[in-house]
Amino acid sequence: MRIHHSLALAALLLSGITTAQAQHTHGAPAPIVKPILTKALPEYPGKEGLILTVDYPPGGSSPLHHHDAHAFVYVIEGSVVMAVQGGKEVTLTAGQSWSESPGDIHTVSRNASRDKPAKFVVFMLKDAGKPAVIPGS
């Protein structure tokens, strides 16, 4: 089934990103990224929807990256700080949302707390088969 194949591919890609994040953030704990669902969108040829969760341990962060996708974030636990290049940092708490567009460089993505975890859900609309996270700029 396509969903299972896509989830396996997304997990493989995201696990590589998590390893790179742990090395890049100079000791800051890396997030745990779990793909939940990938779904082809036949009404939009070449596009797919992706849902994943991101768990930040206390003090956790991600390095500079971008998503060649529309990404929508919904915080379900704790608080996170987000920003894209040229934008202001925004601190989000449980129940708040944020978005970024294709081409945005995600310069800040971190847990706002050093002693409490944070968790959010990401919904993406992206090109089918392309990685969800692209390291660097």
XYZ file of N, CA and C in Angstrom:
411
model
N 0.845 -1.187 0.000
C 0.000 0.000 0.000
C 0.886 1.245 0.000
N 0.528 2.244 -0.745
C 1.326 3.450 -0.921
C 1.581 4.173 0.401
N 0.607 4.217 1.279
C 0.765 4.935 2.537
C 1.900 4.313 3.354
N 1.930 2.988 3.439
C 2.975 2.335 4.225
C 4.347 2.559 3.614
N 4.452 2.472 2.282
C 5.728 2.717 1.602
C 6.192 4.153 1.854
N 5.276 5.107 1.736
C 5.629 6.514 1.950
C 6.024 6.772 3.397
N 5.343 6.138 4.332
C 5.704 6.318 5.747
C 7.087 5.761 6.029
N 7.412 4.622 5.441
C 8.738 4.045 5.647
C 9.805 4.970 5.067
N 9.556 5.509 3.883
C 10.504 6.433 3.262
C 10.653 7.696 4.104
N 9.541 8.251 4.562
C 9.586 9.464 5.383
C 10.348 9.199 6.684
N 10.112 8.049 7.298
C 10.817 7.724 8.547
C 12.318 7.635 8.309
N 12.706 7.017 7.198
C 14.131 6.912 6.877
C 14.743 8.288 6.660
N 14.078 9.125 5.879
C 14.587 10.470 5.619
C 14.658 11.294 6.897
N 13.608 11.236 7.695
C 13.562 12.041 8.909
C 14.546 11.535 9.961
N 14.822 10.230 9.998
C 15.795 9.739 10.970
C 17.183 10.260 10.626
N 17.493 10.395 9.348
C 18.763 10.984 8.937
C 18.848 12.437 9.325
N 17.757 13.160 9.204
C 17.721 14.566 9.592
C 17.919 14.674 11.104
N 17.278 13.794 11.879
C 17.414 13.847 13.335
C 18.861 13.624 13.745
N 19.568 12.708 13.093
C 20.975 12.482 13.397
C 21.789 13.722 13.071
N 21.527 14.339 11.916
C 22.242 15.562 11.542
C 21.936 16.674 12.532
N 20.700 16.733 13.009
C 20.335 17.767 13.967
C 21.118 17.607 15.255
N 21.269 16.389 15.739
C 21.975 16.161 16.991
C 23.423 16.630 16.879
N 24.026 16.433 15.710
C 25.404 16.854 15.513
C 25.499 18.361 15.318
N 24.525 18.965 14.667
C 24.580 20.373 14.288
C 24.307 21.330 15.442
N 23.488 20.916 16.387
C 23.048 21.842 17.423
C 23.991 21.898 18.617
N 25.179 21.351 18.483
C 26.226 21.464 19.500
C 25.731 21.083 20.891
N 25.215 19.876 21.019
C 24.819 19.385 22.315
C 23.348 19.551 22.666
N 22.601 20.375 21.939
C 21.163 20.505 22.213
C 20.486 19.205 21.802
N 19.571 18.701 22.630
C 18.885 17.457 22.264
C 18.104 17.606 20.956
N 18.185 16.589 20.127
C 17.475 16.578 18.848
C 16.008 16.221 19.063
N 15.143 16.689 18.179
C 13.727 16.319 18.275
C 13.510 14.874 17.841
N 12.394 14.324 18.262
C 11.965 13.010 17.800
C 10.834 13.265 16.820
N 11.044 12.889 15.565
C 10.077 13.137 14.501
C 9.427 11.811 14.123
N 8.087 11.775 14.154
C 7.354 10.553 13.829
C 6.363 10.827 12.706
N 6.575 10.219 11.536
C 5.588 10.338 10.466
C 4.301 9.618 10.883
N 3.168 10.245 10.635
C 1.878 9.668 11.002
C 1.130 9.176 9.765
N 1.114 9.997 8.708
C 0.348 9.654 7.506
C 0.913 10.393 6.305
N 1.031 9.680 5.204
C 1.314 10.293 3.911
C 0.207 9.865 2.976
N -0.364 10.828 2.253
C -1.504 10.519 1.383
C -1.355 11.233 0.056
N -1.391 10.460 -1.027
C -1.399 11.046 -2.365
C -2.681 11.851 -2.539
N -2.599 12.923 -3.296
C -3.753 13.783 -3.537
C -4.075 13.773 -5.036
N -4.896 12.821 -5.484
C -5.149 12.681 -6.923
C -5.754 13.930 -7.566
N -6.443 14.727 -6.774
C -7.027 15.962 -7.315
C -5.946 16.999 -7.617
N -4.737 16.799 -7.038
C -3.595 17.685 -7.233
C -2.417 16.813 -7.663
N -2.354 16.465 -8.947
C -1.314 15.545 -9.423
C 0.094 15.983 -8.982
N 0.850 15.003 -8.498
C 2.217 15.263 -8.073
C 2.339 15.787 -6.650
N 1.224 15.976 -5.944
C 1.250 16.490 -4.570
C 0.802 15.411 -3.597
N 1.246 15.572 -2.345
C 0.802 14.673 -1.284
C 0.691 15.450 0.019
N -0.140 14.938 0.903
C -0.241 15.475 2.245
C 0.605 14.624 3.177
N 1.219 15.255 4.163
C 2.036 14.547 5.147
C 1.698 15.097 6.520
N 1.479 14.199 7.458
C 1.266 14.577 8.859
C 2.363 13.906 9.672
N 2.991 14.676 10.557
C 3.996 14.122 11.448
C 3.935 14.830 12.788
N 4.503 14.191 13.802
C 4.626 14.835 15.111
C 6.103 15.098 15.375
N 6.346 16.164 16.129
C 7.698 16.516 16.539
C 7.678 16.677 18.056
N 8.518 15.894 18.733
C 8.674 15.983 20.187
C 10.034 16.602 20.472
N 10.019 17.739 21.160
C 11.258 18.363 21.592
C 11.481 18.046 23.055
N 12.608 17.422 23.389
C 12.931 17.269 24.805
C 13.271 18.642 25.391
N 13.333 18.775 26.688
C 13.731 20.061 27.271
C 15.038 20.560 26.638
N 15.044 21.806 26.206
C 16.230 22.393 25.581
C 16.485 21.950 24.158
N 15.585 21.166 23.584
C 15.774 20.634 22.232
C 15.613 21.687 21.150
N 16.281 21.452 20.015
C 16.166 22.366 18.887
C 16.518 21.660 17.594
N 16.216 22.326 16.489
C 16.560 21.847 15.153
C 17.484 22.855 14.495
N 18.385 22.381 13.643
C 19.254 23.312 12.921
C 18.496 23.998 11.779
N 19.138 24.960 11.174
C 18.607 25.662 10.011
C 18.170 24.642 8.961
N 16.972 24.836 8.414
C 16.446 23.935 7.391
C 15.321 24.633 6.642
N 14.801 23.970 5.638
C 13.583 24.458 4.991
C 12.748 23.273 4.533
N 11.523 23.577 4.220
C 10.580 22.586 3.711
C 10.133 23.096 2.355
N 10.318 22.318 1.328
C 9.813 22.719 0.014
C 8.336 22.350 -0.010
N 7.588 22.991 0.911
C 6.196 22.621 1.144
C 5.479 23.739 1.892
N 4.173 23.679 1.869
C 3.376 24.483 2.790
C 3.330 23.668 4.077
N 3.714 24.260 5.189
C 3.746 23.550 6.469
C 2.894 24.297 7.487
N 2.079 23.547 8.200
C 1.185 24.104 9.212
C 1.465 23.395 10.533
N 1.789 24.171 11.561
C 2.173 23.646 12.867
C 1.052 23.897 13.864
N 0.761 22.890 14.687
C -0.210 23.026 15.770
C 0.428 22.459 17.036
N 0.617 23.302 18.051
C 1.282 22.891 19.287
C 0.270 22.169 20.182
N 0.659 20.978 20.645
C -0.245 20.223 21.519
C 0.263 20.107 22.953
N 1.545 20.438 23.174
C 2.089 20.364 24.536
C 3.286 21.306 24.648
N 3.396 21.976 25.771
C 4.550 22.836 26.029
C 4.529 24.099 25.182
N 5.720 24.621 24.909
C 5.832 25.825 24.071
C 7.067 25.722 23.198
N 6.954 26.278 21.999
C 8.047 26.251 21.029
C 8.269 27.646 20.468
N 9.499 27.890 20.022
C 9.850 29.154 19.386
C 10.121 28.850 17.920
N 9.474 29.611 17.036
C 9.615 29.417 15.593
C 9.950 30.743 14.931
N 10.686 30.679 13.821
C 10.937 31.859 12.986
C 11.442 31.411 11.633
N 11.113 32.214 10.622
C 11.695 32.034 9.296
C 12.569 33.239 9.003
N 13.488 33.068 8.070
C 14.414 34.138 7.715
C 13.647 35.404 7.343
N 14.045 36.524 7.961
C 13.385 37.798 7.719
C 12.160 38.035 8.586
N 11.766 37.029 9.378
C 10.600 37.159 10.241
C 11.002 37.229 11.705
N 10.043 37.585 12.535
C 10.291 37.671 13.973
C 10.086 36.307 14.627
N 10.809 36.070 15.713
C 10.590 34.866 16.503
C 9.209 34.937 17.147
N 8.526 33.795 17.146
C 7.197 33.685 17.731
C 7.229 32.529 18.719
N 6.744 32.761 19.930
C 6.625 31.685 20.911
C 5.183 31.210 20.912
N 5.009 29.925 20.672
C 3.682 29.308 20.598
C 3.475 28.372 21.773
N 2.275 28.372 22.322
C 1.916 27.468 23.408
C 0.819 26.527 22.924
N 0.502 25.542 23.745
C -0.504 24.543 23.380
C -1.781 25.210 22.875
N -2.246 24.736 21.728
C -3.465 25.271 21.114
C -3.204 26.356 20.079
N -1.964 26.793 19.948
C -1.648 27.834 18.960
C -1.042 27.208 17.706
N -1.108 27.952 16.597
C -0.620 27.441 15.324
C 0.276 28.456 14.624
N 0.964 27.990 13.595
C 1.934 28.783 12.845
C 2.074 28.134 11.486
N 2.509 28.879 10.488
C 2.704 28.273 9.172
C 3.929 28.847 8.488
N 4.401 28.102 7.514
C 5.478 28.584 6.660
C 5.200 28.119 5.234
N 5.794 28.831 4.286
C 5.537 28.590 2.869
C 6.752 27.980 2.193
N 6.553 27.360 1.022
C 7.715 26.859 0.274
C 8.694 28.010 0.052
N 9.956 27.732 0.210
C 10.971 28.770 0.031
C 11.366 29.466 1.316
N 10.531 29.401 2.360
C 10.918 29.979 3.652
C 12.082 29.182 4.227
N 13.048 29.886 4.790
C 14.159 29.237 5.498
C 13.795 29.236 6.980
N 13.692 28.061 7.553
C 13.293 27.897 8.956
C 14.538 28.099 9.819
N 14.725 29.319 10.306
C 15.937 29.687 11.045
C 15.873 29.326 12.527
N 14.675 29.300 13.106
C 14.521 28.981 14.527
C 13.412 27.962 14.687
N 13.725 26.878 15.354
C 12.736 25.874 15.736
C 13.291 25.203 16.985
N 12.724 25.569 18.145
C 13.263 25.028 19.400
C 12.196 24.998 20.487
N 12.468 24.187 21.471
C 11.647 24.149 22.668
C 11.928 25.439 23.448
N 10.891 26.121 23.889
C 11.065 27.358 24.652
C 11.500 27.080 26.089
N 11.403 25.825 26.507
C 11.706 25.474 27.898
C 12.966 24.607 27.997
N 13.714 24.809 29.059
C 14.891 23.979 29.341
C 14.546 22.819 30.279
N 13.296 22.827 30.842
C 12.962 21.767 31.783
C 11.652 21.033 31.497
N 10.941 21.403 30.428
C 9.697 20.727 30.072
C 9.725 20.355 28.590
N 9.141 19.213 28.237
C 9.084 18.834 26.825
C 8.046 19.671 26.066
N 8.126 19.621 24.757
C 7.144 20.273 23.886
C 6.824 19.316 22.743
N 5.602 19.406 22.244
C 5.180 18.529 21.147
C 4.250 19.292 20.223
N 4.461 19.102 18.919
C 3.548 19.707 17.954
C 3.314 18.766 16.785
N 2.226 19.030 16.072
C 1.854 18.289 14.873
C 2.132 19.191 13.683
N 2.672 18.608 12.612
C 2.921 19.350 11.382
C 2.104 18.715 10.271
N 1.364 19.541 9.554
C 0.624 19.123 8.366
C 1.328 19.779 7.184
N 1.706 18.992 6.174
C 2.399 19.547 5.008
C 1.664 19.203 3.722
N 1.713 20.129 2.795
C 1.310 19.884 1.418
C 2.594 20.030 0.614
N 3.038 18.937 -0.005
C 4.357 18.930 -0.636
C 4.349 18.149 -1.935
N 5.454 18.269 -2.678
C 5.624 17.469 -3.883
C 5.791 16.008 -3.482
N 5.086 15.131 -4.178
C 5.149 13.704 -3.875
C 6.571 13.183 -4.020
N 6.985 12.386 -3.039
C 8.276 11.741 -3.092
C 9.465 12.604 -2.703
N 9.271 13.881 -2.489
C 10.378 14.754 -2.092
C 10.509 14.749 -0.568
N 11.715 15.010 -0.048
C 11.888 15.000 1.410
C 11.066 16.097 2.089
N 10.653 15.803 3.304
C 9.877 16.768 4.086
C 10.765 17.860 4.658
N 11.992 17.512 4.993
C 12.928 18.455 5.611
C 14.204 18.471 4.785
N 14.670 19.679 4.453
C 15.899 19.842 3.690
C 16.870 20.642 4.558
N 17.985 20.015 4.980
C 18.932 20.710 5.859
C 19.572 21.924 5.200
N 19.985 22.879 6.054
C 20.673 24.074 5.572
C 19.758 24.999 4.795
N 20.372 25.943 4.106
C 19.576 26.888 3.310
C 19.716 26.526 1.900
